[in-house]
XYZ file of C-alpha atoms in Angstrom:
136
model
C 96.244 -155.827 -16.163
C 96.905 -155.257 -20.109
C 94.439 -153.361 -22.191
C 95.131 -155.185 -25.506
C 93.543 -153.103 -28.537
C 92.392 -155.272 -31.238
C 95.441 -155.586 -33.818
C 93.191 -154.062 -36.660
C 93.390 -150.102 -37.395
C 90.476 -147.632 -36.492
C 88.321 -147.595 -40.205
C 89.228 -145.397 -42.615
C 93.071 -145.152 -45.376
C 95.263 -143.009 -43.836
C 98.409 -143.902 -42.186
C 98.282 -146.138 -38.201
C 99.135 -144.121 -35.422
C 99.512 -147.172 -32.067
C 99.233 -144.199 -29.278
C 100.252 -146.579 -25.842
C 99.480 -143.417 -22.786
C 98.071 -145.293 -19.075
C 96.271 -142.369 -18.245
C 92.832 -142.829 -20.824
C 91.302 -139.821 -21.019
C 95.388 -138.473 -22.719
C 94.700 -141.430 -25.139
C 91.477 -140.871 -25.942
C 92.158 -137.499 -26.674
C 95.390 -137.914 -28.989
C 93.590 -140.878 -30.711
C 90.707 -138.558 -31.309
C 92.997 -135.285 -32.844
C 94.681 -137.817 -34.681
C 91.371 -139.336 -36.226
C 90.648 -135.857 -36.756
C 93.536 -135.503 -38.797
C 93.002 -138.246 -40.809
C 94.997 -140.958 -39.317
C 93.956 -144.625 -38.177
C 94.480 -145.423 -34.566
C 95.645 -148.202 -32.415
C 95.850 -148.332 -28.603
C 97.786 -149.507 -25.305
C 97.676 -148.681 -21.946
C 101.041 -150.285 -20.691
C 104.160 -150.616 -22.345
C 104.006 -154.419 -23.167
C 101.024 -154.042 -25.024
C 102.399 -151.031 -27.302
C 105.134 -154.076 -27.079
C 103.039 -156.747 -28.674
C 100.918 -154.172 -30.615
C 103.816 -152.892 -32.550
C 105.583 -156.102 -33.620
C 102.628 -157.223 -34.725
C 100.175 -154.563 -36.662
C 103.703 -152.655 -37.523
C 102.197 -148.939 -37.114
C 103.741 -146.315 -39.425
C 104.337 -144.358 -36.511
C 104.286 -144.792 -32.407
C 103.623 -141.962 -29.666
C 104.276 -143.453 -26.355
C 103.923 -142.274 -23.082
C 107.165 -142.479 -20.906
C 105.103 -143.578 -17.474
C 103.560 -146.646 -18.558
C 103.321 -149.617 -15.470
C 104.812 -152.705 -16.636
C 107.553 -151.454 -18.915
C 108.107 -148.213 -19.341
C 108.101 -145.908 -22.541
C 111.794 -145.428 -22.715
C 112.619 -149.238 -22.373
C 108.728 -150.093 -25.597
C 111.550 -147.231 -27.709
C 114.751 -149.499 -27.276
C 113.317 -152.175 -27.988
C 111.306 -151.108 -31.035
C 114.692 -150.101 -32.156
C 116.455 -152.782 -31.752
C 114.624 -155.087 -33.186
C 114.854 -155.433 -37.697
C 111.473 -155.635 -37.870
C 109.983 -152.818 -35.750
C 113.220 -150.210 -36.150
C 112.435 -148.157 -38.590
C 108.448 -147.440 -37.632
C 109.890 -143.612 -35.707
C 109.307 -142.796 -31.983
C 107.314 -139.396 -30.168
C 107.466 -139.385 -27.029
C 104.969 -138.100 -24.629
C 106.225 -136.804 -20.703
C 104.970 -134.956 -17.824
C 108.896 -135.451 -17.339
C 110.502 -132.404 -19.133
C 113.972 -131.850 -17.395
C 117.029 -132.124 -19.634
C 117.717 -135.195 -18.531
C 114.808 -136.559 -18.963
C 114.585 -135.413 -22.438
C 118.049 -136.885 -23.029
C 117.122 -140.091 -22.209
C 114.096 -140.127 -24.477
C 116.714 -139.108 -27.816
C 118.828 -141.975 -26.931
C 116.513 -144.645 -27.017
C 115.461 -143.468 -30.069
C 112.486 -141.086 -30.432
C 112.686 -138.749 -33.627
C 110.883 -135.907 -31.277
C 109.733 -135.161 -27.730
C 106.767 -133.572 -26.600
C 105.254 -132.405 -22.709
C 102.744 -132.879 -20.864
C 99.587 -131.811 -20.631
C 100.219 -132.147 -24.643
C 99.634 -129.749 -27.668
C 97.239 -131.441 -29.896
C 97.796 -129.398 -32.709
C 101.712 -129.361 -32.802
C 100.976 -133.378 -32.202
C 99.735 -133.324 -35.072
C 102.268 -131.489 -37.187
C 104.755 -133.524 -35.884
C 103.177 -136.670 -36.826
C 102.740 -135.332 -40.902
C 106.319 -133.853 -40.791
C 108.054 -137.654 -39.478
C 104.983 -139.670 -41.984
C 105.938 -140.518 -45.556
C 104.047 -138.567 -48.407
C 101.664 -141.268 -49.849
C 100.130 -140.353 -53.567
């Protein structure tokens, strides 16, 4: 089942962040914290939807869970970075899998950052702010 979010970010003027996680609780928490920090958000509940929304909306950054139905976050990240239209979008991976191999796979797929679950939302917001260009 695909959870297709409207390809219009939430209201506001900040940068747009796509949050893709099949766990609704995690997705809602991350979205809430990012919106409180001034970011606009889009959401997806699976990898295929995340890839479609990213291609259509061109968010400023993507937060991806690794383990999602349909297409995992590693594949989404690789495909985003393989497409010239979305290659420059930074990706932060989230995962409950935190072995050295899992972390390395996230970086090999093109992720700029990796955070283990349960996610520290303060740290996530800090990393988002580091990766997004400053705007006047």
